[in-house]
Short mmCIF file of C-alpha atoms (C1' of nucleotides) in Angstrom, two decimals:
data_model
loop_
_atom_site.label_atom_id
_atom_site.label_comp_id
_atom_site.label_asym_id
_atom_site.label_seq_id
_atom_site.Cartn_x
_atom_site.Cartn_y
_atom_site.Cartn_z
CA MET H 1 111.31 71.49 69.28
CA PRO H 2 111.68 75.28 68.60
CA LYS H 3 108.80 75.29 65.73
CA ASN H 4 110.38 78.42 64.74
CA ASP H 5 108.86 78.79 61.40
CA SER H 6 109.08 82.66 61.55
CA ILE H 7 107.45 84.01 64.41
CA SER H 8 105.01 87.30 63.83
CA MET H 9 106.52 90.84 65.15
CA SER H 10 103.80 90.83 67.49
CA VAL H 11 104.63 88.42 69.79
CA ILE H 12 108.27 88.75 68.86
CA ARG H 13 107.58 92.45 70.71
CA ARG H 14 105.63 91.24 73.92
CA LEU H 15 109.13 88.57 74.58
CA PRO H 16 110.76 90.80 76.69
CA ARG H 17 107.70 91.63 78.37
CA TYR H 18 107.42 88.00 79.32
CA TYR H 19 110.34 87.97 80.76
CA ARG H 20 110.28 91.02 82.89
CA PHE H 21 107.14 89.69 84.42
CA LEU H 22 108.91 86.21 85.27
CA SER H 23 112.04 87.54 85.89
CA GLU H 24 110.37 89.48 88.87
CA LEU H 25 107.82 86.46 89.91
CA SER H 26 111.21 84.40 89.96
CA ASP H 27 112.63 86.99 92.63
CA GLN H 28 109.91 87.02 94.77
CA GLY H 29 109.97 82.79 95.16
CA VAL H 30 106.94 82.30 93.15
CA ASP H 31 107.74 78.92 91.50
CA LYS H 32 104.72 77.97 89.46
CA ILE H 33 101.94 80.17 87.71
CA SER H 34 98.69 79.48 85.77
CA SER H 35 98.71 80.51 81.96
CA THR H 36 95.18 82.79 84.07
CA LYS H 37 97.28 84.70 86.72
CA LEU H 38 100.78 85.72 85.12
CA ALA H 39 97.71 86.79 82.10
CA GLN H 40 95.94 88.63 84.70
CA ILE H 41 98.98 90.40 85.97
CA MET H 42 100.30 91.23 82.71
CA ASN H 43 97.12 93.19 81.94
CA VAL H 44 96.62 90.10 78.20
CA THR H 45 94.21 87.82 78.07
CA ALA H 46 95.51 84.31 78.90
CA SER H 47 95.14 82.45 75.66
CA GLN H 48 97.32 85.18 74.00
CA VAL H 49 99.75 84.29 76.96
CA ARG H 50 98.96 80.41 76.08
CA GLN H 51 99.50 81.35 72.12
CA ASP H 52 102.00 83.01 72.32
CA LEU H 53 104.11 80.77 74.53
CA ASN H 54 103.31 77.94 72.04
CA CYS H 55 104.92 79.18 69.30
CA PHE H 56 108.59 78.20 70.79
CA GLY H 57 107.37 74.89 72.07
CA GLY H 58 105.37 73.12 74.83
CA PHE H 59 106.84 74.94 78.74
CA GLY H 60 103.84 74.07 80.78
CA GLN H 61 102.47 70.99 82.05
CA GLN H 62 98.69 70.15 82.15
CA GLY H 63 96.77 71.07 85.12
CA TYR H 64 99.65 72.94 87.45
CA GLY H 65 100.96 75.40 85.22
CA TYR H 66 104.53 76.68 83.97
CA SER H 67 107.52 76.90 86.54
CA VAL H 68 108.04 80.45 86.55
CA SER H 69 112.10 79.95 87.23
CA GLY H 70 111.66 77.33 83.90
CA LEU H 71 110.19 80.05 81.46
CA ARG H 72 112.17 82.94 82.13
CA ASP H 73 115.26 80.63 81.19
CA GLU H 74 113.54 79.47 78.07
CA ILE H 75 112.68 83.44 76.85
CA LYS H 76 115.51 83.94 77.98
CA ARG H 77 117.19 81.82 75.63
CA ILE H 78 114.76 82.22 73.24
CA LEU H 79 115.54 86.03 73.06
CA GLY H 80 119.39 84.87 72.89
CA LEU H 81 119.99 86.94 75.74
CA ASN H 82 123.17 83.83 76.68
CA ASN H 83 125.26 86.36 73.38
CA ARG H 84 127.84 88.43 73.39
CA TYR H 85 126.85 90.33 70.26
CA ARG H 86 130.15 92.89 69.30
CA ALA H 87 128.51 96.03 69.41
CA VAL H 88 130.23 99.69 68.85
CA LEU H 89 129.00 102.88 69.73
CA ILE H 90 129.06 105.22 67.52
CA GLY H 91 128.76 109.48 68.89
CA ALA H 92 129.50 110.65 72.15
CA GLY H 93 127.26 113.27 72.42
CA ASN H 94 124.58 113.76 75.63
CA PHE H 95 122.65 110.58 75.01
CA GLY H 96 124.78 108.34 73.51
CA SER H 97 126.61 108.41 76.26
CA ALA H 98 124.42 108.33 78.22
CA ILE H 99 123.44 104.60 77.22
CA ALA H 100 126.54 103.87 76.65
CA LYS H 101 126.60 104.09 80.99
CA TYR H 102 123.41 103.56 81.50
CA LEU H 103 122.49 100.44 80.03
CA ASP H 104 123.69 96.97 81.23
CA PHE H 105 124.80 95.43 77.68
CA GLU H 106 125.92 91.77 79.26
CA ARG H 107 122.27 91.55 80.41
CA LEU H 108 120.81 92.34 76.70
CA GLY H 109 123.03 89.52 74.89
CA PHE H 110 125.55 92.43 74.19
CA THR H 111 129.14 93.53 74.79
CA LEU H 112 130.17 96.95 73.98
CA VAL H 113 133.94 97.32 72.30
CA ALA H 114 134.45 100.53 71.53
CA CYS H 115 133.08 103.80 71.10
CA PHE H 116 133.57 106.65 68.47
CA ASP H 117 132.80 109.65 67.19
CA ARG H 118 134.35 112.44 64.86
CA ASP H 119 134.11 115.19 67.78
CA GLU H 120 138.32 116.11 67.98
CA GLN H 121 136.66 117.47 72.33
CA LYS H 122 135.32 114.64 72.89
CA ILE H 123 138.25 111.67 71.09
CA GLY H 124 140.40 110.08 74.00
CA GLU H 125 137.63 110.45 76.83
CA GLN H 126 136.34 108.36 78.93
CA LEU H 127 133.12 106.79 78.84
CA GLY H 128 132.79 104.44 82.21
CA GLU H 129 135.15 101.71 80.72
CA LEU H 130 135.77 102.67 77.12
CA THR H 131 137.73 105.40 75.57
CA VAL H 132 136.34 106.96 73.10
CA ARG H 133 138.02 106.85 69.44
CA ASP H 134 138.47 108.82 66.22
CA ALA H 135 135.74 107.88 64.09
CA GLU H 136 138.75 107.61 61.22
CA SER H 137 139.32 104.77 62.10
CA LEU H 138 135.72 102.92 62.62
CA GLU H 139 136.49 100.54 58.92
CA SER H 140 139.70 99.39 60.32
CA PHE H 141 138.15 98.16 63.78
CA CYS H 142 134.88 96.86 62.58
CA GLU H 143 136.55 94.86 59.90
CA GLU H 144 139.84 93.16 62.25
CA GLU H 145 137.46 92.99 65.56
CA HIS H 146 134.27 91.59 64.06
CA ILE H 147 131.76 94.00 65.08
CA ASP H 148 127.90 92.36 65.18
CA ALA H 149 125.84 95.56 65.62
CA ALA H 150 126.05 99.31 65.64
CA ILE H 151 123.84 101.78 68.27
CA LEU H 152 123.86 104.81 65.84
CA CYS H 153 123.48 108.24 68.40
CA VAL H 154 124.21 111.38 65.45
CA PRO H 155 121.98 113.52 64.11
CA ARG H 156 120.52 112.96 61.49
CA THR H 157 122.26 114.71 58.93
CA SER H 158 125.71 112.39 59.95
CA VAL H 159 123.86 109.58 59.86
CA GLU H 160 124.22 107.73 56.15
CA GLY H 161 126.80 108.61 55.79
CA VAL H 162 128.21 106.84 59.16
CA LEU H 163 125.67 104.12 58.56
CA ASP H 164 127.05 103.75 54.55
CA ARG H 165 131.00 102.72 56.36
CA LEU H 166 129.82 100.57 59.07
CA TYR H 167 127.27 98.58 55.91
CA ALA H 168 130.66 98.14 53.71
CA SER H 169 132.98 97.53 56.90
CA GLY H 170 130.53 93.92 57.39
CA VAL H 171 128.27 95.78 60.30
CA ARG H 172 124.39 94.88 59.72
CA SER H 173 122.70 95.02 62.87
CA PHE H 174 121.57 98.55 63.84
CA TRP H 175 120.39 99.82 67.02
CA ASN H 176 119.44 103.30 65.37
CA PHE H 177 118.12 106.08 68.09
CA SER H 178 118.27 108.67 64.67
CA HIS H 179 115.32 109.62 62.45
CA TYR H 180 116.74 108.43 58.94
CA ASP H 181 114.49 104.85 57.56
CA ILE H 182 118.12 102.03 57.43
CA SER H 183 115.87 99.59 56.23
CA THR H 184 115.17 101.34 53.04
CA ARG H 185 118.80 102.33 52.04
CA TYR H 186 119.59 98.41 53.63
CA PRO H 187 116.80 96.28 53.13
CA ASP H 188 118.99 93.07 54.67
CA ALA H 189 119.24 94.58 57.92
CA VAL H 190 118.02 94.08 61.03
CA VAL H 191 117.28 97.13 62.26
CA GLU H 192 114.94 98.87 65.40
CA ASN H 193 114.20 101.68 65.96
CA VAL H 194 113.97 104.26 68.96
CA HIS H 195 112.46 107.10 68.04
CA LEU H 196 112.32 109.48 70.51
CA SER H 197 110.72 112.51 69.61
CA ASP H 198 108.21 109.93 67.11
CA SER H 199 107.18 109.11 70.84
CA LEU H 200 106.69 112.49 72.50
CA MET H 201 104.44 113.30 69.37
CA THR H 202 102.46 110.14 70.59
CA LEU H 203 101.57 111.47 74.14
CA CYS H 204 101.47 114.60 73.04
CA TYR H 205 98.41 113.43 70.06
CA ARG H 206 96.81 111.78 73.23
CA MET H 207 96.78 114.14 75.94
CA ASN H 208 94.98 115.80 73.19
CA ASN H 209 92.41 113.31 72.28
CA SER H 210 92.30 111.47 75.79
CA ASN H 211 89.54 114.42 77.38
CA GLN H 212 86.66 112.87 75.02
CA GLU H 213 86.78 108.44 75.14
CA MET Y 1 85.10 117.85 59.36
CA PRO Y 2 88.47 116.15 61.96
CA LYS Y 3 85.87 112.57 62.02
CA ASN Y 4 87.83 112.33 64.99
CA ASP Y 5 85.46 108.81 66.80
CA SER Y 6 88.88 107.13 68.11
CA ILE Y 7 91.32 106.52 65.57
CA SER Y 8 93.89 103.25 66.14
CA MET Y 9 96.98 103.18 67.81
CA SER Y 10 98.01 101.40 64.82
CA VAL Y 11 97.37 104.87 62.92
CA ILE Y 12 98.58 107.17 65.18
CA ARG Y 13 101.80 106.22 66.20
CA ARG Y 14 102.30 106.26 62.37
CA LEU Y 15 101.91 110.47 62.63
CA PRO Y 16 105.01 111.13 63.29
CA ARG Y 17 106.56 109.60 60.55
CA TYR Y 18 104.26 110.78 58.16
CA TYR Y 19 104.78 114.13 59.64
CA ARG Y 20 109.01 113.70 59.52
CA PHE Y 21 109.26 112.76 55.66
CA LEU Y 22 107.36 115.51 54.67
CA SER Y 23 109.01 117.62 56.52
CA GLU Y 24 111.90 116.75 54.90
CA LEU Y 25 110.30 116.98 51.47
CA SER Y 26 108.86 120.50 52.52
CA ASP Y 27 112.46 121.35 53.21
CA GLN Y 28 113.53 119.86 49.85
CA GLY Y 29 111.34 122.21 47.93
CA VAL Y 30 108.69 119.61 46.63
CA ASP Y 31 105.29 121.21 46.84
CA LYS Y 32 103.19 118.48 45.80
CA ILE Y 33 102.68 115.20 46.03
CA SER Y 34 100.68 111.43 45.37
CA SER Y 35 99.94 109.47 48.15
CA THR Y 36 101.61 106.60 45.36
CA LYS Y 37 104.98 109.05 45.43
CA LEU Y 38 104.81 109.42 49.05
CA ALA Y 39 104.04 105.53 49.66
CA GLN Y 40 107.37 105.19 48.02
CA ILE Y 41 109.08 107.00 49.46
CA MET Y 42 108.32 105.89 53.06
CA ASN Y 43 108.07 102.02 51.67
CA VAL Y 44 104.78 101.25 52.42
CA THR Y 45 101.24 101.29 50.37
CA ALA Y 46 99.87 103.51 48.46
CA SER Y 47 95.90 102.33 50.54
CA GLN Y 48 96.97 103.03 53.79
CA VAL Y 49 98.43 105.84 52.76
CA ARG Y 50 95.24 107.40 51.84
CA GLN Y 51 93.74 105.89 54.93
CA ASP Y 52 95.39 107.09 57.16
CA LEU Y 53 94.86 109.84 56.20
CA ASN Y 54 91.48 110.30 55.12
CA CYS Y 55 90.96 109.27 59.04
CA PHE Y 56 91.37 113.17 60.12
CA GLY Y 57 89.27 114.35 57.42
CA GLY Y 58 90.11 115.09 52.79
CA PHE Y 59 93.54 116.90 52.38
CA GLY Y 60 94.16 116.24 49.52
CA GLN Y 61 92.58 116.60 45.45
CA GLN Y 62 90.86 114.27 43.29
CA GLY Y 63 93.21 114.30 40.22
CA TYR Y 64 96.57 116.41 41.52
CA GLY Y 65 97.71 114.54 45.00
CA TYR Y 66 98.47 116.34 48.27
CA SER Y 67 99.86 119.81 48.94
CA VAL Y 68 103.14 118.84 50.82
CA SER Y 69 103.25 121.96 53.62
CA GLY Y 70 99.80 121.87 53.43
CA LEU Y 71 100.05 118.16 55.02
CA ARG Y 72 102.55 118.08 57.32
CA ASP Y 73 100.95 121.58 59.31
CA GLU Y 74 97.49 119.23 59.17
CA ILE Y 75 99.21 116.69 60.41
CA LYS Y 76 101.77 119.20 63.08
CA ARG Y 77 97.35 120.40 63.73
CA ILE Y 78 96.37 117.12 64.89
CA LEU Y 79 99.09 116.29 66.25
CA GLY Y 80 98.95 118.91 69.05
CA LEU Y 81 102.63 119.89 68.76
CA ASN Y 82 101.09 123.75 68.91
CA ASN Y 83 101.07 122.83 72.52
CA ARG Y 84 102.76 123.98 75.37
CA TYR Y 85 102.10 121.59 78.11
CA ARG Y 86 103.89 121.08 80.95
CA ALA Y 87 106.42 118.82 81.04
CA VAL Y 88 108.49 118.20 84.62
CA LEU Y 89 111.56 115.64 84.61
CA ILE Y 90 111.68 113.37 87.25
CA GLY Y 91 115.48 112.20 87.90
CA ALA Y 92 118.85 113.98 86.95
CA GLY Y 93 121.32 110.54 86.68
CA ASN Y 94 122.34 109.77 82.59
CA PHE Y 95 119.81 109.41 80.84
CA GLY Y 96 117.09 112.69 82.29
CA SER Y 97 120.43 114.51 82.02
CA ALA Y 98 120.65 113.05 78.52
CA ILE Y 99 116.47 113.52 77.46
CA ALA Y 100 116.53 117.36 78.63
CA LYS Y 101 119.52 118.36 77.20
CA TYR Y 102 119.17 116.62 73.81
CA LEU Y 103 115.91 117.31 73.25
CA ASP Y 104 113.52 119.20 71.26
CA PHE Y 105 110.15 120.14 73.21
CA GLU Y 106 108.60 122.90 71.83
CA ARG Y 107 108.51 121.25 68.87
CA LEU Y 108 107.34 118.61 70.05
CA GLY Y 109 104.39 120.02 71.87
CA PHE Y 110 106.02 120.44 75.34
CA THR Y 111 107.81 123.26 77.63
CA LEU Y 112 110.10 121.08 80.49
CA VAL Y 113 109.48 123.43 83.37
CA ALA Y 114 111.61 121.94 85.87
CA CYS Y 115 114.02 118.51 86.63
CA PHE Y 116 114.05 116.53 89.99
CA ASP Y 117 115.86 114.26 92.03
CA ARG Y 118 116.87 112.67 95.08
CA ASP Y 119 120.57 113.12 95.32
CA GLU Y 120 121.23 115.99 97.21
CA GLN Y 121 124.95 115.45 95.12
CA LYS Y 122 122.86 116.27 92.34
CA ILE Y 123 120.33 119.30 93.81
CA GLY Y 124 121.40 122.43 92.66
CA GLU Y 125 123.02 120.97 89.80
CA GLN Y 126 122.07 122.79 85.97
CA LEU Y 127 121.14 120.64 82.98
CA GLY Y 128 121.36 122.83 80.36
CA GLU Y 129 117.96 125.47 81.04
CA LEU Y 130 117.21 124.26 84.33
CA THR Y 131 118.37 124.34 87.95
CA VAL Y 132 117.91 120.65 89.48
CA ARG Y 133 115.32 120.44 92.45
CA ASP Y 134 114.29 118.69 95.56
CA ALA Y 135 112.36 116.25 94.86
CA GLU Y 136 110.87 116.52 98.70
CA SER Y 137 109.04 119.90 96.95
CA LEU Y 138 107.52 117.67 93.67
CA GLU Y 139 103.88 117.80 94.91
CA SER Y 140 103.51 121.29 96.24
CA PHE Y 141 105.24 121.88 92.60
CA CYS Y 142 102.89 120.63 91.05
CA GLU Y 143 100.05 121.42 92.24
CA GLU Y 144 101.12 125.00 91.55
CA GLU Y 145 102.48 125.38 88.51
CA HIS Y 146 99.67 123.65 87.01
CA ILE Y 147 102.30 120.45 85.44
CA ASP Y 148 100.38 118.36 82.39
CA ALA Y 149 102.80 115.88 82.01
CA ALA Y 150 105.88 114.07 84.33
CA ILE Y 151 108.99 112.20 81.73
CA LEU Y 152 109.99 109.49 84.43
CA CYS Y 153 113.97 108.31 84.34
CA VAL Y 154 114.56 107.10 87.78
CA PRO Y 155 114.90 103.55 88.91
CA ARG Y 156 112.70 100.51 88.63
CA THR Y 157 112.94 100.47 92.57
CA SER Y 158 111.32 104.49 92.40
CA VAL Y 159 109.26 104.68 90.39
CA GLU Y 160 105.61 103.27 92.14
CA GLY Y 161 106.03 106.35 95.35
CA VAL Y 162 106.87 108.93 92.35
CA LEU Y 163 104.05 108.06 90.55
CA ASP Y 164 102.20 108.23 93.32
CA ARG Y 165 103.27 111.17 94.34
CA LEU Y 166 102.61 112.61 90.77
CA TYR Y 167 99.32 111.54 90.28
CA ALA Y 168 98.81 112.54 94.09
CA SER Y 169 99.23 115.96 92.60
CA GLY Y 170 97.06 116.01 89.50
CA VAL Y 171 100.07 114.62 86.81
CA ARG Y 172 98.12 112.20 84.46
CA SER Y 173 100.10 112.04 81.77
CA PHE Y 174 103.67 110.42 81.62
CA TRP Y 175 106.72 109.43 78.95
CA ASN Y 176 107.85 106.25 81.33
CA PHE Y 177 111.47 104.86 80.55
CA SER Y 178 111.24 102.73 83.61
CA HIS Y 179 110.55 99.12 83.48
CA TYR Y 180 107.02 99.64 85.62
CA ASP Y 181 103.86 99.05 84.73
CA ILE Y 182 102.08 102.49 84.82
CA SER Y 183 98.48 101.80 83.85
CA THR Y 184 97.75 98.68 85.68
CA ARG Y 185 98.25 100.86 88.41
CA TYR Y 186 96.29 104.13 87.28
CA PRO Y 187 93.96 102.64 84.20
CA ASP Y 188 92.93 106.96 84.19
CA ALA Y 189 96.67 107.85 82.97
CA VAL Y 190 98.77 108.20 78.98
CA VAL Y 191 101.08 106.39 79.56
CA GLU Y 192 103.66 106.26 76.53
CA ASN Y 193 107.00 103.66 77.64
CA VAL Y 194 109.54 103.83 75.80
CA HIS Y 195 111.43 100.40 77.14
CA LEU Y 196 115.15 100.45 75.54
CA SER Y 197 116.21 97.03 77.31
CA ASP Y 198 112.91 95.72 75.24
CA SER Y 199 114.40 97.47 72.15
CA LEU Y 200 117.90 95.72 72.85
CA MET Y 201 116.39 92.49 73.67
CA THR Y 202 114.49 92.29 70.26
CA LEU Y 203 117.10 93.37 68.03
CA CYS Y 204 119.41 90.25 69.94
CA TYR Y 205 116.01 87.93 69.44
CA ARG Y 206 115.98 88.92 65.41
CA MET Y 207 119.91 88.73 65.29
CA ASN Y 208 119.60 85.26 66.19
CA ASN Y 209 116.83 84.26 64.00
CA SER Y 210 117.87 86.80 60.93
CA ASN Y 211 120.27 84.19 59.01
CA GLN Y 212 117.45 81.09 58.66
CA GLU Y 213 114.62 82.98 56.40
"C1'" DT P 1 89.50 59.48 90.44
"C1'" DA P 2 88.38 64.15 90.03
"C1'" DG P 3 89.63 69.06 88.86
"C1'" DA P 4 92.99 72.51 86.59
"C1'" DT P 5 95.17 74.05 82.49
"C1'" DT P 6 97.33 73.26 79.61
"C1'" DG P 7 97.73 73.02 73.37
"C1'" DT P 8 95.08 73.42 69.80
"C1'" DT P 9 91.37 74.38 66.68
"C1'" DA P 10 88.35 77.61 65.84
"C1'" DA P 11 85.68 82.18 65.62
"C1'" DT P 12 86.19 86.85 66.03
"C1'" DC P 13 88.35 90.69 65.30
"C1'" DG P 14 90.40 94.40 63.57
"C1'" DA P 15 94.04 95.97 59.79
"C1'" DT P 16 96.01 95.98 55.85
"C1'" DT P 17 95.52 96.27 50.82
"C1'" DA P 18 92.48 96.09 46.57
"C1'" DA P 19 89.02 98.45 43.84
"C1'" DC P 20 87.06 102.19 41.42
"C1'" DA P 21 83.28 104.79 41.30
"C1'" DA P 22 84.15 110.32 42.41
"C1'" DT P 23 85.85 114.26 40.77
"C1'" DC P 24 89.21 118.00 39.73
"C1'" DT Q 1 87.52 116.41 28.07
"C1'" DA Q 2 91.11 113.38 29.19
"C1'" DG Q 3 94.03 112.04 32.69
"C1'" DA Q 4 95.36 111.49 36.96
"C1'" DT Q 5 94.31 110.58 41.35
"C1'" DT Q 6 91.59 110.96 45.32
"C1'" DG Q 7 87.94 109.09 49.30
"C1'" DT Q 8 85.38 105.43 50.00
"C1'" DT Q 9 83.95 100.71 50.02
"C1'" DA Q 10 84.55 96.11 49.09
"C1'" DA Q 11 88.30 92.04 49.98
"C1'" DT Q 12 91.74 89.58 52.18
"C1'" DC Q 13 94.89 89.24 55.54
"C1'" DG Q 14 97.07 88.40 60.33
"C1'" DA Q 15 96.28 88.61 65.66
"C1'" DT Q 16 93.24 88.10 69.85
"C1'" DT Q 17 90.57 86.10 71.99
"C1'" DA Q 18 86.91 81.70 72.53
"C1'" DA Q 19 86.78 77.21 73.13
"C1'" DC Q 20 87.48 72.74 74.63
"C1'" DA Q 21 89.34 67.97 73.85
"C1'" DA Q 22 94.39 66.31 76.03
"C1'" DT Q 23 96.35 64.98 79.63
"C1'" DC Q 24 98.50 65.64 83.68
#
DNA sequence: TAGATTGTTAATCGATTAACAATC
DNA sequence: TAGATTGTTAATCGATTAACAATC
């Protein structure tokens, strides 16, 4: 059923948003919804909704619409949120520790199994459920524990070194908060970048240019 | 010179990346660069580089290329990073406080002038240079202090209320970390969303589907 | 059955890439 | 001048939207 012949990134990036809206509707007790209605709520076209969903299968019923909870579950499955990919956090600074405490990894397909820092002050500190480990032990840990993904919250200057060590230890997926282009160095890595300052600069640009329509 | 007739979002979102690479090159003492060379480093096409830059003006010199520092300065100007937009942070939880401490707002076109929370425990706490204020005083503060932008680090359930109050106090630009669709409620607002869990879900999807090329 | 709404094909729109004349 | 590289137009590609036949 899943016609998985390479879905475009544009579609993939919209999936979490569908998931979010469908979860809310489901929580509100809505049973079924038409593409037109869903499109209205989400502020997109009905065509796009149907086109997007049909990349993965025919989840609707003609003349009726889509089952809200059914569709939500399908998208959850498509996204793979039932996985428990084993992830490590690198860098227990302000930002890293906020991520560790703030995000519900289990709901998002991951388990956060460890956290590393090289700052002696931080090693041994408690970070929610985790104890900050010495970055020295990074390689051995990742190999023994079969780590799937790493969350990079280290400064720009440390990222290359850390990245090489992780890659050598078999880690191929990265959630990257540093300003470094991983995919240039390791083309086979799966990389998701979150460039906060890029985002803020974009806001700045748009504020500058918003009064001139 | 700036032909500012509505630049597409795709181009705008690439500007910070140019800025980042050009800044690095400039720090490394590189004087000039051709679109071909820059494209190589950034892993894009030379056509795209030239096309993008020419949205804003002819910054290059035929037969020679672009001045690295000159081009970096132009992009800085285009992004408006010399602004000091007055921003407030709403929500001094893990994530909000990390943002406040971690980011160099002044380099990004903003000044962080205050921080609000409604949790009595947090009010009065020190957050870098700022003291956490009582959210009660939000409206009066924003009006008196002419606040341009708000950074929303509050939970999904509080965001609608906070948003309405900010909007009523004249704030029209939002850096939004909560899972709420601001632009549906206020179409004239300038909104930059950072949906961390969407990003992590996308990583999960891609990990699932990466071994099948 | 009649009405509604999907799944899917075709048309449109926009963004990316290629090509090349202009020019330093 | 000859070589290099831009700025810009034209061609291609992909993504979005519109339309409608299939079908519940």
